[in-house]
JSON list of C-alpha atoms in Angstrom, two decimals:
[
{"chain": "A", "resi": 17, "resn": "MET", "atom": "CA", "xyz": [0.86, 35.42, 68.97]},
{"chain": "A", "resi": 18, "resn": "TYR", "atom": "CA", "xyz": [1.48, 35.55, 65.28]},
{"chain": "A", "resi": 19, "resn": "SER", "atom": "CA", "xyz": [2.60, 32.35, 63.68]},
{"chain": "A", "resi": 20, "resn": "LYS", "atom": "CA", "xyz": [4.60, 32.64, 60.41]},
{"chain": "A", "resi": 21, "resn": "VAL", "atom": "CA", "xyz": [2.88, 30.47, 57.80]},
{"chain": "A", "resi": 22, "resn": "ARG", "atom": "CA", "xyz": [5.49, 29.48, 55.18]},
{"chain": "A", "resi": 23, "resn": "GLY", "atom": "CA", "xyz": [4.42, 28.61, 51.61]},
{"chain": "A", "resi": 24, "resn": "PHE", "atom": "CA", "xyz": [6.21, 27.59, 48.53]},
{"chain": "A", "resi": 25, "resn": "SER", "atom": "CA", "xyz": [8.64, 30.16, 46.99]},
{"chain": "A", "resi": 26, "resn": "LEU", "atom": "CA", "xyz": [8.35, 31.19, 43.43]},
{"chain": "A", "resi": 27, "resn": "ILE", "atom": "CA", "xyz": [11.53, 29.31, 42.63]},
{"chain": "A", "resi": 28, "resn": "GLU", "atom": "CA", "xyz": [10.19, 26.10, 44.16]},
{"chain": "A", "resi": 29, "resn": "LEU", "atom": "CA", "xyz": [7.00, 26.38, 42.14]},
{"chain": "A", "resi": 30, "resn": "LEU", "atom": "CA", "xyz": [8.99, 27.10, 38.88]},
{"chain": "A", "resi": 31, "resn": "ILE", "atom": "CA", "xyz": [11.07, 23.96, 39.55]},
{"chain": "A", "resi": 32, "resn": "VAL", "atom": "CA", "xyz": [7.89, 21.77, 39.95]},
{"chain": "A", "resi": 33, "resn": "VAL", "atom": "CA", "xyz": [6.39, 23.17, 36.76]},
{"chain": "A", "resi": 34, "resn": "ALA", "atom": "CA", "xyz": [9.66, 22.56, 34.90]},
{"chain": "A", "resi": 35, "resn": "ILE", "atom": "CA", "xyz": [9.68, 18.97, 36.07]},
{"chain": "A", "resi": 36, "resn": "MET", "atom": "CA", "xyz": [6.06, 18.48, 34.98]},
{"chain": "A", "resi": 37, "resn": "LEU", "atom": "CA", "xyz": [6.83, 19.85, 31.50]},
{"chain": "A", "resi": 38, "resn": "ILE", "atom": "CA", "xyz": [9.81, 17.62, 31.11]},
{"chain": "A", "resi": 39, "resn": "ILE", "atom": "CA", "xyz": [7.61, 14.62, 31.98]},
{"chain": "A", "resi": 40, "resn": "ALA", "atom": "CA", "xyz": [4.95, 15.78, 29.51]},
{"chain": "A", "resi": 41, "resn": "ALA", "atom": "CA", "xyz": [7.50, 16.30, 26.83]},
{"chain": "A", "resi": 42, "resn": "ILE", "atom": "CA", "xyz": [8.59, 12.69, 27.23]},
{"chain": "A", "resi": 43, "resn": "ALA", "atom": "CA", "xyz": [5.14, 11.16, 27.67]},
{"chain": "A", "resi": 44, "resn": "VAL", "atom": "CA", "xyz": [3.14, 12.91, 24.85]},
{"chain": "A", "resi": 45, "resn": "PRO", "atom": "CA", "xyz": [5.20, 11.58, 21.90]},
{"chain": "A", "resi": 46, "resn": "ARG", "atom": "CA", "xyz": [5.11, 8.15, 23.34]},
{"chain": "A", "resi": 47, "resn": "PHE", "atom": "CA", "xyz": [1.43, 8.27, 23.85]},
{"chain": "A", "resi": 48, "resn": "LEU", "atom": "CA", "xyz": [0.96, 9.35, 20.19]},
{"chain": "A", "resi": 49, "resn": "ARG", "atom": "CA", "xyz": [3.19, 6.51, 18.95]},
{"chain": "A", "resi": 50, "resn": "VAL", "atom": "CA", "xyz": [1.21, 3.97, 20.93]},
{"chain": "A", "resi": 51, "resn": "LYS", "atom": "CA", "xyz": [-2.04, 5.62, 19.69]},
{"chain": "A", "resi": 52, "resn": "ASN", "atom": "CA", "xyz": [-0.92, 5.35, 16.09]},
{"chain": "A", "resi": 53, "resn": "SER", "atom": "CA", "xyz": [0.22, 1.78, 16.62]},
{"chain": "A", "resi": 54, "resn": "ALA", "atom": "CA", "xyz": [-3.27, 0.81, 17.97]},
{"chain": "A", "resi": 55, "resn": "ASN", "atom": "CA", "xyz": [-4.94, 2.55, 14.98]},
{"chain": "A", "resi": 56, "resn": "GLU", "atom": "CA", "xyz": [-2.72, 0.72, 12.50]},
{"chain": "A", "resi": 57, "resn": "THR", "atom": "CA", "xyz": [-3.31, -2.61, 14.22]},
{"chain": "A", "resi": 58, "resn": "SER", "atom": "CA", "xyz": [-7.07, -1.94, 14.16]},
{"chain": "A", "resi": 59, "resn": "ALA", "atom": "CA", "xyz": [-6.92, -0.98, 10.34]},
{"chain": "A", "resi": 60, "resn": "ALA", "atom": "CA", "xyz": [-4.96, -4.19, 9.50]},
{"chain": "A", "resi": 61, "resn": "ASN", "atom": "CA", "xyz": [-7.45, -6.28, 11.56]},
{"chain": "A", "resi": 62, "resn": "SER", "atom": "CA", "xyz": [-10.39, -4.48, 9.79]},
{"chain": "A", "resi": 63, "resn": "LEU", "atom": "CA", "xyz": [-8.80, -5.39, 6.44]},
{"chain": "A", "resi": 64, "resn": "ARG", "atom": "CA", "xyz": [-8.46, -9.02, 7.35]},
{"chain": "A", "resi": 65, "resn": "GLN", "atom": "CA", "xyz": [-12.11, -9.01, 8.42]},
{"chain": "A", "resi": 66, "resn": "MET", "atom": "CA", "xyz": [-13.09, -7.46, 5.05]},
{"chain": "A", "resi": 67, "resn": "ALA", "atom": "CA", "xyz": [-10.96, -9.87, 3.00]},
{"chain": "A", "resi": 68, "resn": "SER", "atom": "CA", "xyz": [-12.55, -12.72, 4.83]},
{"chain": "A", "resi": 69, "resn": "ALA", "atom": "CA", "xyz": [-16.05, -11.25, 4.21]},
{"chain": "A", "resi": 70, "resn": "SER", "atom": "CA", "xyz": [-15.27, -10.69, 0.60]},
{"chain": "A", "resi": 71, "resn": "THR", "atom": "CA", "xyz": [-14.19, -14.29, 0.13]},
{"chain": "A", "resi": 72, "resn": "ASN", "atom": "CA", "xyz": [-17.40, -15.40, 1.90]},
{"chain": "A", "resi": 73, "resn": "TYR", "atom": "CA", "xyz": [-19.42, -13.16, -0.42]},
{"chain": "A", "resi": 74, "resn": "TYR", "atom": "CA", "xyz": [-17.71, -14.52, -3.44]},
{"chain": "A", "resi": 75, "resn": "SER", "atom": "CA", "xyz": [-18.60, -18.07, -2.44]},
{"chain": "A", "resi": 76, "resn": "ARG", "atom": "CA", "xyz": [-22.11, -17.33, -1.27]},
{"chain": "A", "resi": 77, "resn": "PHE", "atom": "CA", "xyz": [-23.40, -15.35, -4.29]},
{"chain": "A", "resi": 78, "resn": "ASN", "atom": "CA", "xyz": [-22.99, -16.12, -7.96]},
{"chain": "A", "resi": 79, "resn": "GLN", "atom": "CA", "xyz": [-21.59, -12.78, -9.05]},
{"chain": "A", "resi": 80, "resn": "GLY", "atom": "CA", "xyz": [-18.02, -12.59, -7.89]},
{"chain": "A", "resi": 81, "resn": "TYR", "atom": "CA", "xyz": [-16.86, -10.10, -5.25]},
{"chain": "A", "resi": 82, "resn": "ALA", "atom": "CA", "xyz": [-19.10, -7.30, -3.94]},
{"chain": "A", "resi": 83, "resn": "GLY", "atom": "CA", "xyz": [-19.29, -4.03, -5.80]},
{"chain": "A", "resi": 84, "resn": "SER", "atom": "CA", "xyz": [-19.04, -1.94, -2.61]},
{"chain": "A", "resi": 85, "resn": "LEU", "atom": "CA", "xyz": [-18.44, -2.18, 1.13]},
{"chain": "A", "resi": 86, "resn": "GLY", "atom": "CA", "xyz": [-22.23, -1.55, 1.61]},
{"chain": "A", "resi": 87, "resn": "GLN", "atom": "CA", "xyz": [-22.94, -4.79, -0.10]},
{"chain": "A", "resi": 88, "resn": "LEU", "atom": "CA", "xyz": [-20.98, -6.62, 2.46]},
{"chain": "A", "resi": 89, "resn": "GLY", "atom": "CA", "xyz": [-22.65, -4.81, 5.43]},
{"chain": "A", "resi": 90, "resn": "PRO", "atom": "CA", "xyz": [-25.90, -5.29, 7.26]},
{"chain": "A", "resi": 91, "resn": "PRO", "atom": "CA", "xyz": [-29.28, -4.13, 6.09]},
{"chain": "A", "resi": 92, "resn": "GLY", "atom": "CA", "xyz": [-29.85, -0.37, 6.31]},
{"chain": "A", "resi": 93, "resn": "PRO", "atom": "CA", "xyz": [-31.77, 2.49, 4.91]},
{"chain": "A", "resi": 94, "resn": "SER", "atom": "CA", "xyz": [-30.98, 1.52, 1.29]},
{"chain": "A", "resi": 95, "resn": "CYS", "atom": "CA", "xyz": [-31.26, -2.29, 1.72]},
{"chain": "A", "resi": 96, "resn": "ALA", "atom": "CA", "xyz": [-34.17, -3.82, 3.62]},
{"chain": "A", "resi": 97, "resn": "SER", "atom": "CA", "xyz": [-33.36, -7.57, 3.54]},
{"chain": "A", "resi": 98, "resn": "LEU", "atom": "CA", "xyz": [-30.34, -9.85, 3.53]},
{"chain": "A", "resi": 99, "resn": "GLY", "atom": "CA", "xyz": [-29.01, -10.84, 0.08]},
{"chain": "A", "resi": 100, "resn": "SER", "atom": "CA", "xyz": [-26.36, -9.81, -2.36]},
{"chain": "A", "resi": 101, "resn": "ASP", "atom": "CA", "xyz": [-27.05, -6.15, -1.81]},
{"chain": "A", "resi": 102, "resn": "CYS", "atom": "CA", "xyz": [-26.51, -6.34, 1.93]},
{"chain": "A", "resi": 103, "resn": "ALA", "atom": "CA", "xyz": [-24.92, -9.62, 2.96]},
{"chain": "A", "resi": 104, "resn": "ASP", "atom": "CA", "xyz": [-24.43, -8.80, 6.69]},
{"chain": "A", "resi": 105, "resn": "LEU", "atom": "CA", "xyz": [-20.70, -10.01, 6.63]},
{"chain": "A", "resi": 106, "resn": "ILE", "atom": "CA", "xyz": [-19.15, -6.90, 8.18]},
{"chain": "A", "resi": 107, "resn": "ASP", "atom": "CA", "xyz": [-20.35, -4.39, 10.76]},
{"chain": "A", "resi": 108, "resn": "SER", "atom": "CA", "xyz": [-22.34, -1.24, 9.96]},
{"chain": "A", "resi": 109, "resn": "VAL", "atom": "CA", "xyz": [-19.24, 1.00, 10.50]},
{"chain": "A", "resi": 110, "resn": "LEU", "atom": "CA", "xyz": [-16.96, -0.75, 8.16]},
{"chain": "A", "resi": 111, "resn": "SER", "atom": "CA", "xyz": [-19.58, -0.98, 5.50]},
{"chain": "A", "resi": 112, "resn": "GLY", "atom": "CA", "xyz": [-20.45, 2.66, 5.72]},
{"chain": "A", "resi": 113, "resn": "VAL", "atom": "CA", "xyz": [-24.11, 1.79, 6.36]},
{"chain": "A", "resi": 114, "resn": "LEU", "atom": "CA", "xyz": [-24.40, 3.59, 9.86]},
{"chain": "A", "resi": 115, "resn": "PRO", "atom": "CA", "xyz": [-23.40, 6.31, 9.89]},
{"chain": "A", "resi": 116, "resn": "ALA", "atom": "CA", "xyz": [-24.03, 6.59, 6.10]},
{"chain": "A", "resi": 117, "resn": "MET", "atom": "CA", "xyz": [-20.65, 7.21, 4.45]},
{"chain": "A", "resi": 118, "resn": "ALA", "atom": "CA", "xyz": [-19.16, 6.38, 0.97]},
{"chain": "A", "resi": 119, "resn": "THR", "atom": "CA", "xyz": [-15.71, 6.02, 2.61]},
{"chain": "A", "resi": 120, "resn": "PRO", "atom": "CA", "xyz": [-16.11, 4.54, 6.08]},
{"chain": "A", "resi": 121, "resn": "VAL", "atom": "CA", "xyz": [-13.89, 5.64, 8.83]},
{"chain": "A", "resi": 122, "resn": "LYS", "atom": "CA", "xyz": [-12.85, 3.52, 11.88]},
{"chain": "A", "resi": 123, "resn": "SER", "atom": "CA", "xyz": [-10.03, 4.10, 14.33]},
{"chain": "A", "resi": 124, "resn": "GLY", "atom": "CA", "xyz": [-8.57, 7.03, 12.52]},
{"chain": "A", "resi": 125, "resn": "TYR", "atom": "CA", "xyz": [-8.38, 5.22, 9.12]},
{"chain": "A", "resi": 126, "resn": "THR", "atom": "CA", "xyz": [-10.58, 5.65, 6.02]},
{"chain": "A", "resi": 127, "resn": "PHE", "atom": "CA", "xyz": [-11.43, 2.46, 4.01]},
{"chain": "A", "resi": 128, "resn": "THR", "atom": "CA", "xyz": [-11.87, 2.84, 0.16]},
{"chain": "A", "resi": 129, "resn": "TYR", "atom": "CA", "xyz": [-13.18, -0.01, -1.83]},
{"chain": "A", "resi": 130, "resn": "PHE", "atom": "CA", "xyz": [-12.19, -0.55, -5.45]},
{"chain": "A", "resi": 131, "resn": "ALA", "atom": "CA", "xyz": [-14.10, -2.99, -7.74]},
{"chain": "A", "resi": 132, "resn": "PRO", "atom": "CA", "xyz": [-14.42, -3.22, -11.60]},
{"chain": "A", "resi": 133, "resn": "ASN", "atom": "CA", "xyz": [-18.25, -3.15, -11.35]},
{"chain": "A", "resi": 134, "resn": "ALA", "atom": "CA", "xyz": [-20.36, -1.41, -8.71]},
{"chain": "A", "resi": 135, "resn": "THR", "atom": "CA", "xyz": [-23.28, -3.63, -9.35]},
{"chain": "A", "resi": 136, "resn": "PRO", "atom": "CA", "xyz": [-21.99, -7.13, -10.10]},
{"chain": "A", "resi": 137, "resn": "SER", "atom": "CA", "xyz": [-24.23, -9.76, -11.59]},
{"chain": "A", "resi": 138, "resn": "PRO", "atom": "CA", "xyz": [-23.71, -13.29, -12.91]},
{"chain": "A", "resi": 139, "resn": "PRO", "atom": "CA", "xyz": [-23.18, -12.09, -16.43]},
{"chain": "A", "resi": 140, "resn": "SER", "atom": "CA", "xyz": [-20.67, -9.48, -15.35]},
{"chain": "A", "resi": 141, "resn": "PRO", "atom": "CA", "xyz": [-19.12, -10.72, -12.03]},
{"chain": "A", "resi": 142, "resn": "ASN", "atom": "CA", "xyz": [-16.26, -8.90, -10.12]},
{"chain": "A", "resi": 143, "resn": "ASN", "atom": "CA", "xyz": [-13.32, -11.17, -10.29]},
{"chain": "A", "resi": 144, "resn": "SER", "atom": "CA", "xyz": [-11.13, -8.80, -8.25]},
{"chain": "A", "resi": 145, "resn": "TYR", "atom": "CA", "xyz": [-11.28, -6.01, -5.67]},
{"chain": "A", "resi": 146, "resn": "ALA", "atom": "CA", "xyz": [-8.99, -3.87, -3.54]},
{"chain": "A", "resi": 147, "resn": "ILE", "atom": "CA", "xyz": [-9.53, -2.11, -0.18]},
{"chain": "A", "resi": 148, "resn": "VAL", "atom": "CA", "xyz": [-7.16, 0.66, 0.96]},
{"chain": "A", "resi": 149, "resn": "ALA", "atom": "CA", "xyz": [-7.01, 1.87, 4.48]},
{"chain": "A", "resi": 150, "resn": "ALA", "atom": "CA", "xyz": [-5.34, 5.35, 4.81]},
{"chain": "A", "resi": 151, "resn": "PRO", "atom": "CA", "xyz": [-4.95, 7.48, 7.90]},
{"chain": "A", "resi": 152, "resn": "VAL", "atom": "CA", "xyz": [-7.58, 10.26, 8.09]},
{"chain": "A", "resi": 153, "resn": "ILE", "atom": "CA", "xyz": [-4.90, 12.69, 9.26]},
{"chain": "A", "resi": 154, "resn": "PRO", "atom": "CA", "xyz": [-1.44, 11.31, 8.11]},
{"chain": "A", "resi": 155, "resn": "ASN", "atom": "CA", "xyz": [1.20, 11.10, 10.89]},
{"chain": "A", "resi": 156, "resn": "SER", "atom": "CA", "xyz": [-1.54, 12.00, 13.42]},
{"chain": "A", "resi": 157, "resn": "THR", "atom": "CA", "xyz": [-4.08, 9.10, 13.30]},
{"chain": "A", "resi": 158, "resn": "GLY", "atom": "CA", "xyz": [-1.63, 6.77, 11.66]},
{"chain": "A", "resi": 159, "resn": "VAL", "atom": "CA", "xyz": [1.55, 6.65, 9.63]},
{"chain": "A", "resi": 160, "resn": "SER", "atom": "CA", "xyz": [1.25, 3.53, 7.27]},
{"chain": "A", "resi": 161, "resn": "THR", "atom": "CA", "xyz": [-1.38, 2.84, 4.50]},
{"chain": "A", "resi": 162, "resn": "PHE", "atom": "CA", "xyz": [-2.58, -0.69, 3.95]},
{"chain": "A", "resi": 163, "resn": "CYS", "atom": "CA", "xyz": [-4.08, -2.52, 1.05]},
{"chain": "A", "resi": 164, "resn": "VAL", "atom": "CA", "xyz": [-5.69, -5.96, 0.63]},
{"chain": "A", "resi": 165, "resn": "ASP", "atom": "CA", "xyz": [-7.16, -7.52, -2.49]},
{"chain": "A", "resi": 166, "resn": "ASN", "atom": "CA", "xyz": [-8.59, -10.80, -3.65]},
{"chain": "A", "resi": 167, "resn": "ARG", "atom": "CA", "xyz": [-5.27, -12.54, -3.07]},
{"chain": "A", "resi": 168, "resn": "GLY", "atom": "CA", "xyz": [-5.87, -11.88, 0.59]},
{"chain": "A", "resi": 169, "resn": "VAL", "atom": "CA", "xyz": [-2.27, -10.55, 1.32]},
{"chain": "A", "resi": 170, "resn": "ILE", "atom": "CA", "xyz": [-2.28, -7.29, 3.33]},
{"chain": "A", "resi": 171, "resn": "LEU", "atom": "CA", "xyz": [0.39, -4.80, 2.03]},
{"chain": "A", "resi": 172, "resn": "ARG", "atom": "CA", "xyz": [1.75, -2.01, 4.19]},
{"chain": "A", "resi": 173, "resn": "ASP", "atom": "CA", "xyz": [3.22, 1.20, 2.90]},
{"chain": "A", "resi": 174, "resn": "ARG", "atom": "CA", "xyz": [5.30, 2.51, 5.82]},
{"chain": "A", "resi": 175, "resn": "SER", "atom": "CA", "xyz": [5.79, 5.86, 4.03]},
{"chain": "A", "resi": 176, "resn": "GLY", "atom": "CA", "xyz": [1.95, 6.44, 3.80]},
{"chain": "A", "resi": 177, "resn": "MET", "atom": "CA", "xyz": [2.35, 7.80, 0.35]},
{"chain": "A", "resi": 178, "resn": "VAL", "atom": "CA", "xyz": [0.29, 5.27, -1.58]},
{"chain": "A", "resi": 179, "resn": "THR", "atom": "CA", "xyz": [-3.38, 5.91, -0.87]},
{"chain": "A", "resi": 180, "resn": "THR", "atom": "CA", "xyz": [-5.17, 4.33, -3.88]},
{"chain": "A", "resi": 181, "resn": "ALA", "atom": "CA", "xyz": [-5.40, 1.02, -5.74]},
{"chain": "A", "resi": 182, "resn": "ALA", "atom": "CA", "xyz": [-6.78, -0.32, -8.94]},
{"chain": "A", "resi": 183, "resn": "PRO", "atom": "CA", "xyz": [-10.04, -2.42, -9.18]},
{"chain": "A", "resi": 184, "resn": "SER", "atom": "CA", "xyz": [-7.84, -5.23, -10.38]},
{"chain": "A", "resi": 185, "resn": "GLY", "atom": "CA", "xyz": [-5.93, -5.33, -7.10]},
{"chain": "A", "resi": 186, "resn": "CYS", "atom": "CA", "xyz": [-3.13, -3.85, -5.09]},
{"chain": "A", "resi": 187, "resn": "ALA", "atom": "CA", "xyz": [-0.31, -5.01, -7.30]},
{"chain": "A", "resi": 188, "resn": "ALA", "atom": "CA", "xyz": [-0.47, -2.20, -9.82]},
{"chain": "A", "resi": 189, "resn": "SER", "atom": "CA", "xyz": [-0.20, 0.58, -7.36]},
{"chain": "A", "resi": 190, "resn": "TRP", "atom": "CA", "xyz": [1.59, -1.25, -4.59]},
{"chain": "A", "resi": 191, "resn": "PRO", "atom": "CA", "xyz": [4.86, -2.69, -5.86]},
{"chain": "A", "resi": 192, "resn": "VAL", "atom": "CA", "xyz": [6.59, -4.59, -3.19]},
{"chain": "A", "resi": 193, "resn": "GLY", "atom": "CA", "xyz": [10.00, -3.24, -2.15]},
{"chain": "A", "resi": 194, "resn": "GLY", "atom": "CA", "xyz": [11.24, -0.12, -0.55]},
{"chain": "A", "resi": 195, "resn": "SER", "atom": "CA", "xyz": [8.66, 1.08, 1.95]},
{"chain": "A", "resi": 196, "resn": "ILE", "atom": "CA", "xyz": [6.08, -1.45, 0.80]},
{"chain": "A", "resi": 197, "resn": "GLY", "atom": "CA", "xyz": [5.82, -4.99, 2.04]},
{"chain": "A", "resi": 198, "resn": "PRO", "atom": "CA", "xyz": [3.46, -7.75, 3.09]},
{"chain": "A", "resi": 199, "resn": "LEU", "atom": "CA", "xyz": [2.18, -7.43, 6.67]}
]
């Protein structure tokens, strides 16, 4: 008449939960390392793109390098037509045009542009620049910081401690050696 339905015992359920927690404890740190690595690769590739755009800007306009990332970007609210104020050489995210940001953020990294003159002109051109990519949340969105300047060499600080540069380039703040080296 009555059939005895047997379910899982409390011990069996606890064993399954313990196994799931062990798997999660192994998988989550690996996932975070992979995510950080992907963010760092994206930041380095973005710096390569910006360095190429800066060289293109330098050769296209008679005023040296751009004074801001916005000048390398596409037309937006503050610039209606293509020219030295918006050269359309990098995308709107990296240039900080859309969404409007002084320090653009992409893939967990902020990009800060350093130039001697914010509004370069033929009489006072920018002969140098530096761009630093730093993690938005250190050790969470990325570990390393990166810098590129008019020499085109991307430097990487594995410690993540150097987060600024001089308008004259990376060399002053980024001495090669220790945790800093070319990428």
